[in-house]
Tab-separated table of C-alpha atoms and ligand atoms in Angstrom:
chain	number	residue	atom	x	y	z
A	1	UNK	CA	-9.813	0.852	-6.820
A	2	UNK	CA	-10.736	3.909	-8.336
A	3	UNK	CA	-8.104	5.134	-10.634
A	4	UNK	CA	-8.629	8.700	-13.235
A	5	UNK	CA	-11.174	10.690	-13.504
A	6	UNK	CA	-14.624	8.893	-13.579
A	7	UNK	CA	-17.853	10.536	-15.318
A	8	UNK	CA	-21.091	11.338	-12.933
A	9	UNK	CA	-24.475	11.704	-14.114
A	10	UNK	CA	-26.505	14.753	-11.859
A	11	UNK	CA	-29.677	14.137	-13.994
A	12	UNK	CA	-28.416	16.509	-17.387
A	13	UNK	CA	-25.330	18.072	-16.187
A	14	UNK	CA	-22.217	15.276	-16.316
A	15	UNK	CA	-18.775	15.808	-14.641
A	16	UNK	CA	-15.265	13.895	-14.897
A	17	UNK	CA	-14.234	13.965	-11.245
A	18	UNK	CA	-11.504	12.701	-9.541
A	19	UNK	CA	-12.151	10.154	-6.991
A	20	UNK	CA	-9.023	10.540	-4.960
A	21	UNK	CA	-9.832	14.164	-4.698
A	22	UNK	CA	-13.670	13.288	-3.085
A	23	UNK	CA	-11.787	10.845	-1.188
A	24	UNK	CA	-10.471	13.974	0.900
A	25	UNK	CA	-13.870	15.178	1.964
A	26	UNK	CA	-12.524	18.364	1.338
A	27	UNK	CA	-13.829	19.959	-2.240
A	28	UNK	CA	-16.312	19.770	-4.939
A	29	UNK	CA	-14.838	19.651	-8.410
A	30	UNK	CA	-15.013	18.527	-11.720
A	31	UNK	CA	-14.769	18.613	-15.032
A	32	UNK	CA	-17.870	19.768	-17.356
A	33	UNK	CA	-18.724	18.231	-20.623
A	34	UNK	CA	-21.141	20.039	-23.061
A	35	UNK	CA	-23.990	18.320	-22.191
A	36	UNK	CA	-26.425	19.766	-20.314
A	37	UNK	CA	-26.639	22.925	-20.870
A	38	UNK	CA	-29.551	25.452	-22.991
A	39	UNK	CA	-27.279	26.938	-26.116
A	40	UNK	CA	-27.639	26.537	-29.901
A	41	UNK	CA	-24.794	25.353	-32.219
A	42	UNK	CA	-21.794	25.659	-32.601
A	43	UNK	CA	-22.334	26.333	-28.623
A	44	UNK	CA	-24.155	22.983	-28.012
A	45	UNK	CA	-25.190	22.820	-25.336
A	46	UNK	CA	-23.649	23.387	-21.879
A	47	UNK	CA	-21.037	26.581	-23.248
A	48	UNK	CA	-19.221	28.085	-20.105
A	49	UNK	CA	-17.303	30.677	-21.091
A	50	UNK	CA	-18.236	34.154	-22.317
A	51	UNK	CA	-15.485	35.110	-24.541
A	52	UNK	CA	-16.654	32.689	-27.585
A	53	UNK	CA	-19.586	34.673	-29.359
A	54	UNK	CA	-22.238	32.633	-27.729
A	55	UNK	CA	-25.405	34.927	-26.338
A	56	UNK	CA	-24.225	35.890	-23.022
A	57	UNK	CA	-28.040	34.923	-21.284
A	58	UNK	CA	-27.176	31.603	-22.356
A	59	UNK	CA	-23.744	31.309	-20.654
A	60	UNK	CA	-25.222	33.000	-17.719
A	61	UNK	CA	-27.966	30.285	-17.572
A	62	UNK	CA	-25.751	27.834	-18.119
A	63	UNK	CA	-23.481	28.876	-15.462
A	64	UNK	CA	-26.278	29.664	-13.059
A	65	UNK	CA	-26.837	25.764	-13.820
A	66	UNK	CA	-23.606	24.671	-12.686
A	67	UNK	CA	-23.681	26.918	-9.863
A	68	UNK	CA	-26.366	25.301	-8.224
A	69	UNK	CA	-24.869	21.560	-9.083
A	70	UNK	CA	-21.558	22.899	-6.815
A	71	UNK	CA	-24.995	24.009	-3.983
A	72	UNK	CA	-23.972	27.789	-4.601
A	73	UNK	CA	-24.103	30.886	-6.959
A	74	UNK	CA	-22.834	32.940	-9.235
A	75	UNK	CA	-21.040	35.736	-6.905
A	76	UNK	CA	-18.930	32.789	-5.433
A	77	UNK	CA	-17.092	32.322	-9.068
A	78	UNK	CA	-13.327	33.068	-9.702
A	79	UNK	CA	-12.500	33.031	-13.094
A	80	UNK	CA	-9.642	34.866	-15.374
A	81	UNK	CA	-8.864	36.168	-19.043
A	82	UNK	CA	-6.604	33.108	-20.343
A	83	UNK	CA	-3.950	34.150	-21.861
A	84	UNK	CA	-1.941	30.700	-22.430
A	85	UNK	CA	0.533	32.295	-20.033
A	86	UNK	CA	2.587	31.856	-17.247
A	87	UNK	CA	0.633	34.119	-14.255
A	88	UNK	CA	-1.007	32.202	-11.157
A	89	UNK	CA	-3.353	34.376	-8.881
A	90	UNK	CA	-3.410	33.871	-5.544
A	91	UNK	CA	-7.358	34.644	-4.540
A	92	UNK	CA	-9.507	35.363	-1.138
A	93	UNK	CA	-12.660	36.422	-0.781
A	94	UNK	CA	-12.004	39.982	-2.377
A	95	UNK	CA	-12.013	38.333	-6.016
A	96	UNK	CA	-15.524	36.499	-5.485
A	97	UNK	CA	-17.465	37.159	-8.697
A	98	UNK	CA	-14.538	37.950	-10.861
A	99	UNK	CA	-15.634	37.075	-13.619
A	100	UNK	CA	-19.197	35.683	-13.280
A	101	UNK	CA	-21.531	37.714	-14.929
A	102	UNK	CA	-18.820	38.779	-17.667
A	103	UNK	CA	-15.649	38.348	-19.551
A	104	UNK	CA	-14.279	42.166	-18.500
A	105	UNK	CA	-14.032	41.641	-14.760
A	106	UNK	CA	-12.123	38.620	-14.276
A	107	UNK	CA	-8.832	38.765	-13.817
A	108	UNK	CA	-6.582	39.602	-16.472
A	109	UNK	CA	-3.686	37.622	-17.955
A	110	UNK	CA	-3.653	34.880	-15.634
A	111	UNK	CA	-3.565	30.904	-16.498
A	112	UNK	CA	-3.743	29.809	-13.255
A	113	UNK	CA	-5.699	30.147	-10.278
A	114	UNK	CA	-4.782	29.704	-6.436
A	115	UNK	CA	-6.867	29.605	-3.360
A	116	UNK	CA	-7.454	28.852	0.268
A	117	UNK	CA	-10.756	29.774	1.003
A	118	UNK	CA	-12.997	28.338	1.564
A	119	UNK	CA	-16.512	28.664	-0.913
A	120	UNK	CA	-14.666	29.975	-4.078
A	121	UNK	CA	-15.657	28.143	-7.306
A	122	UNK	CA	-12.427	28.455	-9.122
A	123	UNK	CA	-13.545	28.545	-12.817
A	124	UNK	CA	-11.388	27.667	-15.729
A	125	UNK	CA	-12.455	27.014	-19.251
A	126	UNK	CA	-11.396	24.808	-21.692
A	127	UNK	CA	-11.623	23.415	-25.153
A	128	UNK	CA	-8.591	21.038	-26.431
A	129	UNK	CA	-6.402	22.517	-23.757
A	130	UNK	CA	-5.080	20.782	-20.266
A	131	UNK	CA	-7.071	21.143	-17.171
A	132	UNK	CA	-5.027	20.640	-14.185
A	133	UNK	CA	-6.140	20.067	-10.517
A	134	UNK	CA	-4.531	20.694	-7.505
A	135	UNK	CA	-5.621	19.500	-4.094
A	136	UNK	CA	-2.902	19.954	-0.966
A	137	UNK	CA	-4.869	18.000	1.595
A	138	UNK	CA	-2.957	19.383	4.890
A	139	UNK	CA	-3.039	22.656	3.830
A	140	UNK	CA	-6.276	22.886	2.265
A	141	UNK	CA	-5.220	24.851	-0.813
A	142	UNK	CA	-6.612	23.843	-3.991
A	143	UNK	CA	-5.188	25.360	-7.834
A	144	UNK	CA	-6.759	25.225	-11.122
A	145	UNK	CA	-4.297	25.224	-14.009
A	146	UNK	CA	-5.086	26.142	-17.859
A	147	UNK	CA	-2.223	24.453	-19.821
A	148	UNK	CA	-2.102	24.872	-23.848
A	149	UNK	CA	1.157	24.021	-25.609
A	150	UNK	CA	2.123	27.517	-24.847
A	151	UNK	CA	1.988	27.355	-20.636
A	152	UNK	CA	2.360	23.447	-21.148
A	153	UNK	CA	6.376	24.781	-22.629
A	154	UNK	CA	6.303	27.535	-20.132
A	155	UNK	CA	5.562	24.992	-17.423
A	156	UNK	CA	2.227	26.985	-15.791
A	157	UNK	CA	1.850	23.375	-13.962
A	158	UNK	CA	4.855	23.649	-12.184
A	159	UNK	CA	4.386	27.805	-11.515
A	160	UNK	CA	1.444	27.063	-9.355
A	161	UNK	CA	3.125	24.575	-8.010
A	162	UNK	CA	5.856	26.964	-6.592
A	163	UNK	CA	3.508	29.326	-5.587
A	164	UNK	CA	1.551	26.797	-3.332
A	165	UNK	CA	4.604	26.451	-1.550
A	166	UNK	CA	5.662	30.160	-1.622
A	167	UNK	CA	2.543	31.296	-0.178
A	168	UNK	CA	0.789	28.452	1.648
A	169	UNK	CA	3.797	26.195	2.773
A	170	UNK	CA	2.534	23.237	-0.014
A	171	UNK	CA	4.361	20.311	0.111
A	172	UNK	CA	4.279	19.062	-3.284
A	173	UNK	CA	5.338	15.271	-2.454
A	174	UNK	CA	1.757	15.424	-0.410
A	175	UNK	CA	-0.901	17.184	-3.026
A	176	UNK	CA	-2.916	15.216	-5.456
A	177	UNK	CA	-3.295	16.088	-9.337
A	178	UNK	CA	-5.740	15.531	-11.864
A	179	UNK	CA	-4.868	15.641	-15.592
A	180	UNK	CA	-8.233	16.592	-17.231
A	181	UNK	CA	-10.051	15.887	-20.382
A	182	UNK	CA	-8.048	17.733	-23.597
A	183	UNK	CA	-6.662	17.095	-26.508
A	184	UNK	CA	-4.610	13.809	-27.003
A	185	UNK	CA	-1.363	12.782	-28.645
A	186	UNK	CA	-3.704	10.941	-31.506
A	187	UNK	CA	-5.205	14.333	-32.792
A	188	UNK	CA	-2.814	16.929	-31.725
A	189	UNK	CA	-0.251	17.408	-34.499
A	190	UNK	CA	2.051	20.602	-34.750
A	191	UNK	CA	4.436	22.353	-36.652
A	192	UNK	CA	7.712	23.322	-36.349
A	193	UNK	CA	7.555	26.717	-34.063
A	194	UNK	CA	5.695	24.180	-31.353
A	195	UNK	CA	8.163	21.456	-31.823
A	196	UNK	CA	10.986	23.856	-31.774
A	197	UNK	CA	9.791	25.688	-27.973
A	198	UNK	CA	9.504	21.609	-26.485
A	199	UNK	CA	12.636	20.388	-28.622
A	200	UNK	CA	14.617	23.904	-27.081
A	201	UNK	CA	12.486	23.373	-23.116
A	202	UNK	CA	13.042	20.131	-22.243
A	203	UNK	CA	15.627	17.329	-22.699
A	204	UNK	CA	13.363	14.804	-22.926
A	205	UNK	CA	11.427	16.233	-25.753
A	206	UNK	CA	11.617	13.021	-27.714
A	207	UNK	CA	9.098	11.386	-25.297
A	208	UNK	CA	6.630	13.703	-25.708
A	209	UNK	CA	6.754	14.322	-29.712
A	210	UNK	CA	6.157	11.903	-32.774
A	211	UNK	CA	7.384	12.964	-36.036
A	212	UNK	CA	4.255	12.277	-38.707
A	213	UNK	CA	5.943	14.166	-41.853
A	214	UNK	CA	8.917	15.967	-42.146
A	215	UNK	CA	7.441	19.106	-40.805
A	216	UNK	CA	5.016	17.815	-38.492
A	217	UNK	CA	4.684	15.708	-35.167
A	218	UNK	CA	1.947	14.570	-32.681
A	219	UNK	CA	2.177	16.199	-29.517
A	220	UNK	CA	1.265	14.319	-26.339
A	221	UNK	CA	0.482	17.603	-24.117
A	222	UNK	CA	-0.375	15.079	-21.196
A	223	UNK	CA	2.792	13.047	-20.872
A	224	UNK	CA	4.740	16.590	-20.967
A	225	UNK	CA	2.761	18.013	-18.081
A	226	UNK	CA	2.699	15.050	-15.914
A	227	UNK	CA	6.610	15.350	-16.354
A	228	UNK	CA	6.615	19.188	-15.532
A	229	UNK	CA	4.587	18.464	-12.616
A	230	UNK	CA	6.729	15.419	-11.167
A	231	UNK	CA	10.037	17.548	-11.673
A	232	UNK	CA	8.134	19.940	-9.457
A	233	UNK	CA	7.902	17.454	-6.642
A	234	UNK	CA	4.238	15.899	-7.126
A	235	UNK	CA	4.679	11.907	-6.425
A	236	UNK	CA	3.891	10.098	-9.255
A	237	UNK	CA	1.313	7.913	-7.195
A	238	UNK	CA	-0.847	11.188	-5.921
A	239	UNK	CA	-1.332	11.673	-10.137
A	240	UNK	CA	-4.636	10.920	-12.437
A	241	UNK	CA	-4.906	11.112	-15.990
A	242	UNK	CA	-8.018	10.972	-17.426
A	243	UNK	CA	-6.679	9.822	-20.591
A	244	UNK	CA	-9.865	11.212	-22.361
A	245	UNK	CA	-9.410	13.222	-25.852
A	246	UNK	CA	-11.660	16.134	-26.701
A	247	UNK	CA	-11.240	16.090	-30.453
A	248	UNK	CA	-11.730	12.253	-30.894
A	249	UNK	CA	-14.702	12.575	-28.109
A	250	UNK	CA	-17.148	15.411	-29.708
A	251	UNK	CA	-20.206	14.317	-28.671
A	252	UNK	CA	-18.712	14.652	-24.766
A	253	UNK	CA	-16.343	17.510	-25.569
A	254	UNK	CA	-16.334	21.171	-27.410
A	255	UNK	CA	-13.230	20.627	-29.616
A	256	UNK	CA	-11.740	23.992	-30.835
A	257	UNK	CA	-9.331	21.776	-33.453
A	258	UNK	CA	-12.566	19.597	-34.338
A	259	UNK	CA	-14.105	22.806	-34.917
A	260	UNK	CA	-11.671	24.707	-36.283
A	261	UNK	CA	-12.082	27.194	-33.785
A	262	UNK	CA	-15.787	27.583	-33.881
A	263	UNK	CA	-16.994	26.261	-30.525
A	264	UNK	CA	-18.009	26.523	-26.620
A	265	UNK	CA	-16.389	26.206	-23.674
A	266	UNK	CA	-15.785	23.555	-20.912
A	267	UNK	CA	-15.321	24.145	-17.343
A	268	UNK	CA	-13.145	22.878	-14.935
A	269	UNK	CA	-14.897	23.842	-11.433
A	270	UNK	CA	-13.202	23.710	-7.769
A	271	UNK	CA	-14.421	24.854	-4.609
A	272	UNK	CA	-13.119	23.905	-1.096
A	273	UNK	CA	-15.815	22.828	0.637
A	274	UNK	CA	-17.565	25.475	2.680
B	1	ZN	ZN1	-7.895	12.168	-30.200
């Protein structure tokens, strides 16, 4: 059995899907790596995201690029400003192209992004932070989560969770999640303001944080949002992890702590299926 995410080649453009989400028949997703695409360094090659300092032609190539992988274009993309917040949108039709051609028209402060229609390609982007997928299969609603340490402690997982069921009737013990590629527990170490928002969140903090120095601990960002997202109802066995680490992985992955900041963007891409 197919268990994770598993990486598929489409000639240069790769993706980490999620088989148990093709399984439903009912999207086209996955997770981009940065091969593939046409930019220079630091933005090597397949750079998604405008807001980064990389020539916006090449995004927009590189997008265009992706576009036609999913079997549609640019005007069909939903993205938003990421914020490391708490917001979820709740998009139709009205927000197609938010975002596609540049950073000023998608939609502001959001971390999370909600949809039933059909055709949307629900854009997030990503490098080091969690990409979460949502699939409810009897609804046909589908969420894309951006979780940092900041929404991770804030528990954006769970918010669009909520709002699945607020707004679409989601029964959380019946969707399937994917935990994308992102930083892991072996690179990400914090200080004491992170450790202190987990340590003051959650009760079981000391599952999810390894002290390294007096100051310091490893963080294991994927652990803590699987755990948001089962208090929130999700069945453990509808869950994959990918288990994949962007800063130890560099030739898949932009990294922005193996860069120190300095880097492009991944994308993770949904779209119910037209
Ligand atoms: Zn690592």
């Amino acid at each position: 059995m197919d268990r994770g995410f598993v990486l598929k080649d489409y000639g240069s453009i790769k993706l980490y899907e999620i088989p148990s989400f093709n399984k439903t028949g009912l999207v086209r997703h996955g997770f981009t790596t940065r091969i593939g695409g046409v930019g220079a360094k630091p933005y090597d090659t397949l750079n998604l995201a405008f807001h980064v300092g990389d020539n916006p032609e090449t995004v927009t190539a590189n997008r265009e690029k992706v576009c036609r992988l999913f079997g549609t274009r640019l005007e069909a993309v939903v993205s938003a400003q990421q914020v490391h917040g708490v917001n979820v949108a709740v998009v139709d039709d009205r927000h197609a192209g938010c975002g596609a051609f540049s950073e000023e028209t998608a939609i502001p402060d959001t971390d999370g992004i909600v949809t039933a229609r059909p055709g949307l390609l629900l854009a997030t982007f990503y490098a080091d932070c969690v990409p979460i997928f949502i699939l409810d299969p009897l609804n046909k609603v589908i969420g894309s989560v951006h979780a940092g340490w900041k929404g991770t402690a804030a528990r954006v997982g769970a918010r669009a969770i909520e709002i699945m069921e607020d707004t679409f009737n989601s029964d959380p013990g019946r969707c399937l999640v994917g935990i994308g590629p992102s930083i892991g527990p072996c690179c990400y170490e914090v200080d004491e303001q992170v450790i202190g928002a987990f340590r003051s969140e959650f009760d079981w903090w000391q599952e999810i944080l390894w002290p390294v120095t007096s100051e310091k601990s490893r963080l294991d960002l994927w652990k803590a949002n699987l755990k948001i997202l089962l208090e929130a109802g999700i069945d453990p066995d509808n869950v994959e992890l990918a288990h994949m680490c962007s800063c130890c992985n560099q030739n898949l992955f932009f990294s922005y702590r193996g860069s120190r900041g300095n880097t492009g963007r991944m994308g993770a891409i949904i779209m119910l299926a037209p």
